[in-house]
């Protein structure tokens, strides 16, 4: 079996010749177009030593010029160069280049932040043939890979393991996934800074989540306006606080966080020390979600409405994928009564809706391990608006796709606004073990998701800021900063100005 995977006739189906990858290279005649040409992006800092080992192995099996270290070169630079060269070669009548572009797939190895970075870049560049993306699980949570069937354990880095993964990529199916745009606006403070508090900056999984420029139409005088996006989830409250404690500790002592199992154990211990398991004693009610924010939701073709959040909810999660906290599914599958009475659906990844779930504490979260267990289903929404006012607390914790930050809240009579809206879709690659469901797939209909009875867990029951231009880009194609993670209109590219 190993000989089959490693023989040149198998590997040639993935290799791309130099003249496609490197501008001004000598054009050569290649007898056959590879069935599954790939560009491979690896975060060599992920997974301890695994990222670096994986880089070496991929370069030994494929053309080293089609395998990129994200610590050395940003993906937007790579894709601009490759696609500009493809257009140039195609203009000379090269049929091989046309087929390469049609069949091209991307492999990204890293944590969820790295995968999100690639997704953001592909979305920003608006390539004429956007390649679908396969994700290698090289982080701690690995929610994106797990949701699409690529597993959640760090992979083998030997030649045979890599060749097996390439075989899966060749057999994988394409599947669309919703993108979500996030806008955050806060008034420039009279004293001090409104930026998130050290040691962490805003997370890279917001794809260069940065202050918009003075010339951007989103800019508002007297305010700091940030923008970004996500694919997996946005969460706020105590779960993000635990994540923040973990990332802060890892930033101070990176040498202690080189093993996935050790990282997960440390994460669990921090959950205890931060009070997540005895929140009623250690977590002030002033930091519960209902006391921190007013929340509004917009359903498809509907009107904005206030979202009632039980006062006991200490953490709220807005889910795009049916995978959170290392593979758990907080939304579950609503039974037929919930579908009828509350207009709830299974968690499809391409229906333009986010699942909004609340948790009281870690014990509440343990129901996810039970059959049909789920959190408190609050709503499904096409758009969500959080408004934070002065009063309850001076800060809260937020997290996007595994990366947390500590967010200051208003200290005067003003509002911090976070608005999440649907942005579009990108193409993922999924295996036959894919957990994610498509609204367009007949096998994903509600009747296929167990519409019978479920356990009786607690189940409490036009844009405000304008739309349009702010939803065009995430800003991923403008950054050169690698994620600091735990192991963490079809235009041609030459017309794109980023």
Coordinates of C-alpha atoms in Angstrom, one line a residue:
X1 CA 0.0 0.0 0.0
X2 CA 2.8 2.4 0.9
X3 CA 4.5 1.8 -2.4
X4 CA 1.3 2.6 -4.2
X5 CA 0.9 6.0 -2.5
X6 CA 4.6 6.9 -3.0
X7 CA 5.0 5.9 -6.6
X8 CA 5.6 8.7 -9.1
X9 CA 2.4 7.9 -11.1
X10 CA 0.3 8.7 -8.0
X11 CA 2.2 11.8 -6.9
X12 CA 2.3 13.3 -10.4
X13 CA -1.5 13.8 -10.2
X14 CA -0.8 16.6 -7.6
X15 CA 2.4 18.2 -8.9
X16 CA 2.4 21.5 -10.7
X17 CA 5.3 22.4 -13.1
X18 CA 7.5 25.4 -12.4
X19 CA 6.5 27.5 -15.4
X20 CA 3.0 27.7 -13.8
X21 CA 4.3 28.7 -10.4
X22 CA 7.3 30.9 -11.1
X23 CA 7.0 33.9 -13.5
X24 CA 9.5 34.0 -16.4
X25 CA 10.3 30.3 -16.0
X26 CA 11.0 28.3 -19.1
X27 CA 7.8 26.8 -20.5
X28 CA 8.0 23.0 -20.8
X29 CA 5.8 20.5 -22.4
X30 CA 4.0 18.3 -19.9
X31 CA 2.3 15.2 -21.3
X32 CA -0.7 15.0 -18.9
X33 CA -2.5 17.5 -16.8
X34 CA -2.6 16.4 -13.1
X35 CA -6.0 15.4 -11.9
X36 CA -5.7 17.2 -8.6
X37 CA -3.1 20.0 -8.7
X38 CA -2.6 21.6 -5.3
X39 CA -1.1 24.6 -3.6
X40 CA -0.1 23.8 -0.1
X41 CA 0.1 26.4 2.7
X42 CA 1.7 25.4 6.1
X43 CA 1.9 27.3 9.3
X44 CA 5.3 26.0 10.4
X45 CA 4.7 27.4 13.9
X46 CA 1.6 25.2 14.4
X47 CA 1.6 21.9 16.2
X48 CA 4.9 22.4 17.9
X49 CA 7.4 20.7 15.6
X50 CA 4.7 19.1 13.5
X51 CA 4.3 22.2 11.2
X52 CA 7.9 22.2 10.3
X53 CA 8.1 18.5 9.8
X54 CA 5.0 18.6 7.6
X55 CA 6.6 21.3 5.5
X56 CA 9.6 19.2 4.8
X57 CA 7.6 16.1 3.9
X58 CA 5.3 18.0 1.4
X59 CA 8.3 19.5 -0.3
X60 CA 9.9 16.1 -0.6
X61 CA 6.8 14.7 -2.3
X62 CA 5.7 17.6 -4.5
X63 CA 7.4 20.4 -6.3
X64 CA 8.9 22.5 -3.5
X65 CA 7.6 25.7 -5.3
X66 CA 4.0 24.6 -4.7
X67 CA 4.5 24.3 -0.9
X68 CA 4.6 27.5 1.1
X69 CA 5.6 28.4 4.6
X70 CA 3.2 31.0 5.9
X71 CA 5.9 32.2 8.2
X72 CA 7.9 33.3 5.2
X73 CA 5.3 34.4 2.7
X74 CA 1.6 35.5 3.0
X75 CA -1.0 33.6 1.0
X76 CA -2.3 36.7 -0.7
X77 CA 1.1 37.4 -2.2
X78 CA 1.4 33.7 -3.4
X79 CA -2.1 33.6 -4.9
X80 CA -1.6 37.0 -6.7
X81 CA 1.6 35.8 -8.2
X82 CA 0.4 32.4 -9.3
X83 CA -2.9 33.6 -10.7
X84 CA -1.3 36.5 -12.6
X85 CA 1.2 34.1 -14.1
X86 CA -1.7 31.7 -15.0
X87 CA -3.5 34.5 -16.8
X88 CA -0.3 35.4 -18.7
X89 CA 0.4 31.8 -19.7
X90 CA -3.3 31.3 -20.7
X91 CA -3.2 34.4 -22.9
X92 CA -0.5 32.7 -24.9
X93 CA -3.0 29.8 -25.6
X94 CA -1.6 27.3 -23.1
X95 CA -4.4 24.7 -22.6
X96 CA -2.4 23.1 -19.8
X97 CA -2.7 26.3 -17.7
X98 CA -6.4 26.4 -18.3
X99 CA -6.9 22.9 -16.9
X100 CA -4.6 23.6 -14.0
X101 CA -6.8 26.6 -13.0
X102 CA -10.0 24.6 -13.4
X103 CA -8.8 21.7 -11.2
X104 CA -6.7 23.6 -8.6
X105 CA -7.2 22.8 -5.0
X106 CA -5.7 24.3 -1.8
X107 CA -4.4 22.5 1.3
X108 CA -3.9 24.6 4.4
X109 CA -2.2 23.1 7.5
X110 CA -2.5 24.9 10.8
X111 CA -5.1 25.8 13.5
X112 CA -8.5 27.3 12.8
X113 CA -7.0 30.8 12.7
X114 CA -4.6 29.8 9.8
X115 CA -7.5 28.1 7.9
X116 CA -9.6 31.2 8.4
X117 CA -6.8 33.3 7.1
X118 CA -6.7 31.3 3.8
X119 CA -10.5 31.4 3.5
X120 CA -10.4 35.2 3.9
X121 CA -7.7 35.7 1.3
X122 CA -9.5 33.5 -1.3
X123 CA -12.7 35.5 -0.6
X124 CA -11.0 38.9 -0.8
X125 CA -9.2 38.2 -4.1
X126 CA -12.4 37.2 -5.9
X127 CA -10.5 34.9 -8.2
X128 CA -12.0 33.9 -11.5
X129 CA -11.9 30.2 -10.4
X130 CA -11.8 30.2 -6.5
X131 CA -10.1 26.9 -5.5
X132 CA -11.8 24.8 -2.8
X133 CA -9.9 24.4 0.4
X134 CA -9.0 21.3 2.5
X135 CA -7.8 21.8 6.1
X136 CA -5.1 19.8 7.9
X137 CA -5.9 19.7 11.7
X138 CA -2.7 21.2 13.2
X139 CA -4.2 23.1 16.2
X140 CA -5.9 22.4 19.5
X141 CA -9.6 22.7 18.7
X142 CA -9.5 22.0 15.0
X143 CA -13.2 22.8 14.5
X144 CA -12.9 23.6 10.8
X145 CA -11.2 20.3 9.8
X146 CA -13.4 18.3 12.1
X147 CA -16.6 19.8 10.6
X148 CA -15.6 18.8 7.1
X149 CA -14.3 15.3 7.9
X150 CA -10.6 15.9 8.1
X151 CA -10.4 14.9 11.8
X152 CA -9.3 16.8 14.9
X153 CA -6.1 15.0 15.9
X154 CA -2.8 16.3 14.7
X155 CA -1.8 14.3 11.6
X156 CA 1.2 12.1 10.9
X157 CA 4.0 14.0 9.2
X158 CA 5.7 11.0 7.5
X159 CA 5.6 10.5 3.7
X160 CA 3.0 7.8 3.8
X161 CA 0.6 9.9 6.0
X162 CA 0.9 12.9 3.8
X163 CA 0.3 10.8 0.6
X164 CA -2.8 9.3 2.2
X165 CA -4.1 12.9 2.9
X166 CA -3.4 13.8 -0.7
X167 CA -5.5 10.8 -1.8
X168 CA -8.3 12.1 0.4
X169 CA -8.1 15.5 -1.1
X170 CA -8.3 14.0 -4.6
X171 CA -11.5 12.1 -3.6
X172 CA -13.1 14.9 -1.6
X173 CA -16.3 16.7 -2.7
X174 CA -16.8 20.4 -2.9
X175 CA -19.1 22.1 -0.4
X176 CA -20.1 25.7 0.1
X177 CA -19.8 27.4 3.5
X178 CA -21.3 30.7 4.6
X179 CA -19.0 33.7 5.4
X180 CA -19.8 36.2 8.1
X181 CA -18.7 39.8 8.2
X182 CA -18.1 41.5 11.5
X183 CA -18.1 45.2 12.2
X184 CA -17.1 46.7 15.5
X185 CA -17.3 50.4 16.3
X186 CA -16.4 52.4 19.5
X187 CA -15.9 56.0 20.3
X188 CA -12.4 57.3 20.7
X189 CA -11.9 57.6 24.5
X190 CA -11.1 60.9 26.1
X191 CA -8.5 59.2 28.3
X192 CA -6.6 55.9 27.7
X193 CA -7.0 53.5 24.9
X194 CA -10.0 51.5 23.7
X195 CA -7.9 48.9 22.1
X196 CA -8.1 45.4 23.6
X197 CA -6.0 45.0 26.7
X198 CA -2.4 43.5 26.6
X199 CA -0.9 41.0 26.2
X200 CA -3.1 40.1 23.2
X201 CA -4.1 42.2 20.2
X202 CA -7.3 41.6 18.2
X203 CA -7.2 38.1 16.8
X204 CA -5.8 37.2 13.4
X205 CA -8.8 35.1 12.7
X206 CA -10.6 38.4 12.1
X207 CA -8.4 38.5 9.1
X208 CA -6.4 41.6 9.7
X209 CA -9.2 42.9 11.8
X210 CA -7.9 46.5 11.9
X211 CA -9.0 50.0 12.2
X212 CA -10.4 51.2 8.9
X213 CA -8.6 54.0 7.1
X214 CA -9.7 57.6 7.1
X215 CA -10.7 57.2 3.4
X216 CA -12.9 54.2 4.1
X217 CA -16.6 55.0 3.9
X218 CA -17.1 53.0 7.1
X219 CA -14.9 55.5 8.9
X220 CA -16.8 57.7 11.3
X221 CA -15.2 60.7 12.8
X222 CA -14.7 60.4 16.5
X223 CA -14.9 56.6 16.4
X224 CA -12.6 53.7 16.0
X225 CA -14.2 51.3 13.4
X226 CA -12.9 47.7 12.9
X227 CA -13.9 45.1 10.4
X228 CA -13.3 41.4 9.9
X229 CA -15.0 38.1 9.4
X230 CA -15.3 34.5 10.5
X231 CA -16.3 31.0 9.4
X232 CA -16.7 29.0 12.5
X233 CA -18.1 31.0 15.4
X234 CA -18.2 34.2 17.4
X235 CA -18.5 33.8 21.2
X236 CA -18.7 36.2 24.1
X237 CA -18.6 35.8 27.9
X238 CA -17.1 33.2 30.2
X239 CA -16.0 30.7 27.6
X240 CA -14.0 33.4 25.8
X241 CA -12.5 34.3 29.2
X242 CA -11.2 30.8 29.7
X243 CA -9.7 30.9 26.1
X244 CA -8.1 34.3 26.9
X245 CA -6.5 32.9 30.0
X246 CA -5.1 30.0 28.0
X247 CA -3.7 32.2 25.2
X248 CA -2.2 34.6 27.7
X249 CA -0.5 31.8 29.6
X250 CA 0.8 30.3 26.3
X251 CA 2.1 33.7 25.2
X252 CA 4.1 33.9 28.5
X253 CA 5.4 30.3 28.5
X254 CA 5.3 29.0 24.9
X255 CA 7.7 26.1 25.7
X256 CA 5.0 24.5 27.9
X257 CA 2.5 24.3 25.0
X258 CA 4.1 22.0 22.4
X259 CA 1.7 19.0 22.8
X260 CA -1.9 18.8 21.9
X261 CA -3.0 16.6 24.8
X262 CA -1.1 18.8 27.3
X263 CA -2.8 21.9 25.8
X264 CA -6.2 20.4 26.2
X265 CA -5.5 19.4 29.8
X266 CA -4.3 22.9 30.6
X267 CA -7.4 24.3 29.0
X268 CA -9.6 22.2 31.2
X269 CA -7.6 23.2 34.4
X270 CA -8.0 26.9 33.5
X271 CA -11.8 26.3 33.2
X272 CA -11.8 25.3 36.8
X273 CA -9.5 28.1 38.1
X274 CA -11.4 30.8 36.2
X275 CA -14.6 29.7 37.9
X276 CA -16.5 28.2 34.9
X277 CA -17.5 25.2 37.0
X278 CA -18.8 27.2 39.9
X279 CA -19.8 30.4 38.1
X280 CA -22.7 31.2 40.5
X281 CA -20.0 31.8 43.2
X282 CA -17.1 33.2 41.2
X283 CA -18.7 35.0 38.3
X284 CA -20.4 38.3 39.0
X285 CA -23.9 38.5 37.5
X286 CA -23.0 41.9 36.1
X287 CA -21.0 40.0 33.5
X288 CA -23.9 37.8 32.4
X289 CA -24.8 38.5 28.8
X290 CA -28.2 40.0 29.4
X291 CA -26.6 42.6 31.8
X292 CA -23.8 43.4 29.4
X293 CA -25.5 43.8 26.1
X294 CA -28.8 44.4 24.2
X295 CA -29.0 42.0 21.3
X296 CA -31.1 42.4 18.2
X297 CA -31.5 39.8 15.4
X298 CA -32.7 39.9 11.8
X299 CA -34.1 36.8 10.2
X300 CA -34.1 36.4 6.4
X301 CA -36.6 38.9 4.8
X302 CA -37.7 39.9 8.3
X303 CA -37.5 42.9 10.7
X304 CA -35.0 43.6 13.4
X305 CA -36.3 42.3 16.8
X306 CA -35.0 42.2 20.3
X307 CA -33.5 38.9 21.4
X308 CA -34.6 37.9 24.9
X309 CA -31.6 36.3 26.7
X310 CA -32.2 34.6 30.1
X311 CA -30.4 36.4 32.9
X312 CA -28.6 33.3 33.9
X313 CA -26.7 33.0 30.6
X314 CA -23.0 33.7 31.0
X315 CA -21.8 32.8 27.5
X316 CA -23.3 33.2 24.1
X317 CA -22.1 31.5 20.9
X318 CA -23.0 32.4 17.3
X319 CA -22.3 29.2 15.3
X320 CA -21.7 28.8 11.6
X321 CA -20.5 25.2 11.8
X322 CA -21.9 22.2 13.8
X323 CA -18.5 22.1 15.7
X324 CA -17.4 24.0 18.7
X325 CA -14.9 23.4 21.5
X326 CA -13.1 20.5 19.8
X327 CA -16.1 19.0 18.0
X328 CA -19.2 19.5 20.2
X329 CA -22.5 20.5 18.6
X330 CA -24.2 23.0 20.9
X331 CA -27.3 23.4 18.6
X332 CA -28.0 19.8 18.2
X333 CA -31.0 18.7 16.1
X334 CA -34.4 20.3 17.0
X335 CA -37.2 17.9 17.1
X336 CA -40.4 18.2 15.0
X337 CA -42.2 20.3 17.7
X338 CA -39.3 22.8 18.0
X339 CA -39.1 23.0 14.2
X340 CA -42.9 23.7 14.0
X341 CA -43.4 26.0 17.1
X342 CA -40.1 28.0 17.0
X343 CA -39.2 27.8 13.3
X344 CA -35.9 26.1 14.0
X345 CA -33.9 24.1 11.6
X346 CA -30.9 21.8 11.7
X347 CA -27.5 23.6 11.6
X348 CA -26.9 23.9 7.9
X349 CA -23.6 25.5 6.9
X350 CA -24.9 27.2 3.7
X351 CA -28.4 28.5 4.7
X352 CA -27.3 32.1 5.5
X353 CA -28.2 31.6 9.2
X354 CA -26.2 31.6 12.4
X355 CA -27.3 29.4 15.3
X356 CA -27.3 31.5 18.5
X357 CA -26.8 29.4 21.7
X358 CA -26.4 30.3 25.4
X359 CA -24.7 28.6 28.3
X360 CA -25.1 29.2 32.1
X361 CA -21.8 27.5 33.1
X362 CA -19.6 24.5 32.4
X363 CA -22.0 22.1 33.9
X364 CA -24.6 23.3 31.5
X365 CA -22.1 22.6 28.7
X366 CA -21.8 19.0 29.8
X367 CA -25.2 18.2 28.4
X368 CA -23.5 18.3 25.0
X369 CA -21.9 14.9 25.8
X370 CA -25.4 13.4 26.3
X371 CA -27.5 12.0 23.4
X372 CA -29.4 14.9 21.8
X373 CA -27.8 17.3 24.3
X374 CA -27.7 21.0 23.4
X375 CA -27.3 24.4 24.9
X376 CA -30.1 26.9 25.3
X377 CA -31.2 27.6 21.8
X378 CA -31.9 31.3 21.5
X379 CA -32.4 32.0 17.8
X380 CA -31.3 31.5 14.2
X381 CA -30.4 34.8 12.5
X382 CA -29.2 36.3 9.3
X383 CA -27.8 39.3 11.1
X384 CA -27.0 40.0 14.7
X385 CA -26.4 43.3 16.5
X386 CA -24.8 43.6 20.0
X387 CA -25.0 47.0 21.8
X388 CA -22.8 47.5 24.9
X389 CA -23.6 50.4 27.2
X390 CA -22.0 51.9 30.3
X391 CA -22.8 50.2 33.5
X392 CA -22.5 46.5 34.1
X393 CA -18.7 46.0 33.6
X394 CA -15.7 47.8 32.2
X395 CA -14.8 44.9 29.9
X396 CA -15.9 41.5 28.5
X397 CA -14.2 38.7 26.6
X398 CA -14.8 37.8 23.0
X399 CA -13.6 35.0 20.8
X400 CA -13.6 34.3 17.1
X401 CA -12.6 31.0 15.5
X402 CA -10.6 30.0 18.6
X403 CA -8.8 33.3 19.1
X404 CA -9.8 35.5 22.1
X405 CA -9.4 39.1 23.2
X406 CA -10.3 41.3 26.2
X407 CA -12.7 44.0 25.0
X408 CA -13.1 47.2 26.9
X409 CA -16.6 48.5 27.3
X410 CA -18.0 52.0 27.5
X411 CA -17.0 54.1 30.5
X412 CA -19.2 57.1 29.5
X413 CA -22.6 57.5 27.9
X414 CA -21.7 55.8 24.7
X415 CA -22.1 52.5 23.0
X416 CA -19.8 49.8 21.6
X417 CA -21.5 48.1 18.7
X418 CA -20.7 44.7 17.2
X419 CA -22.7 43.7 14.1
X420 CA -22.5 40.4 12.3
X421 CA -23.9 39.9 8.9
X422 CA -23.9 37.4 6.1
X423 CA -21.1 38.0 3.6
X424 CA -21.3 35.3 0.9
X425 CA -19.9 31.8 0.5
X426 CA -16.6 30.1 -0.2
X427 CA -15.8 26.5 -1.3
X428 CA -14.5 23.9 1.1
X429 CA -13.4 20.3 0.5
X430 CA -15.2 17.7 2.5
X431 CA -14.6 13.9 3.0
X432 CA -17.3 11.2 3.1
X433 CA -17.2 11.5 6.9
X434 CA -18.2 15.2 6.8
X435 CA -20.4 16.3 9.7
X436 CA -21.5 19.5 8.1
X437 CA -24.9 19.5 6.2
X438 CA -26.0 21.4 3.2
X439 CA -29.5 22.8 2.8
X440 CA -29.3 21.8 -0.8
X441 CA -28.4 18.1 -0.1
X442 CA -31.6 15.9 0.1
X443 CA -29.9 13.7 2.7
X444 CA -29.6 16.7 4.9
X445 CA -33.3 17.4 5.3
X446 CA -34.7 17.7 8.8
X447 CA -36.2 14.2 8.7
X448 CA -32.7 12.9 8.3
X449 CA -31.5 14.5 11.4
X450 CA -33.6 12.7 14.0
X451 CA -36.9 14.6 14.2
X452 CA -38.1 12.4 17.0
X453 CA -38.1 13.2 20.7
X454 CA -35.1 14.7 22.3
X455 CA -34.0 14.9 25.9
X456 CA -35.7 17.6 28.0
X457 CA -32.8 20.0 28.5
X458 CA -33.6 23.6 29.4
X459 CA -34.6 25.5 26.3
X460 CA -35.6 29.1 27.2
X461 CA -36.9 30.8 24.9
X462 CA -32.9 46.7 7.1
X463 CA -29.3 47.1 8.7
X464 CA -29.0 49.4 11.7
X465 CA -25.8 50.8 10.2
X466 CA -26.4 50.5 6.5
X467 CA -25.1 47.9 4.2
X468 CA -23.2 47.3 1.0
X469 CA -19.6 48.3 0.7
X470 CA -18.6 47.1 4.2
X471 CA -19.4 43.5 3.2
X472 CA -17.1 43.3 0.2
X473 CA -13.8 42.3 1.9
X474 CA -12.4 40.9 5.1
X475 CA -9.0 42.5 4.8
X476 CA -7.2 39.1 4.8
X477 CA -5.3 40.0 1.6
X478 CA -3.7 43.0 3.3
X479 CA -1.9 41.3 6.1
X480 CA 1.5 39.7 6.6
X481 CA 1.2 38.8 10.2
X482 CA 1.0 35.0 10.9
X483 CA -1.6 33.8 13.4
X484 CA -0.4 33.4 16.9
X485 CA -2.3 30.2 17.5
X486 CA -1.9 27.1 19.5
X487 CA -0.4 24.7 17.3
X488 CA -3.4 28.1 16.8
X489 CA -18.5 39.4 -9.0
X490 CA -15.8 37.2 -10.3
X491 CA -12.9 39.5 -11.2
X492 CA -9.6 38.3 -12.4
X493 CA -7.0 38.7 -9.8
X494 CA -5.1 41.3 -11.8
X495 CA -8.1 43.7 -11.5
X496 CA -8.2 43.4 -7.7
X497 CA -6.8 46.3 -5.7
X498 CA -6.4 45.4 -2.0

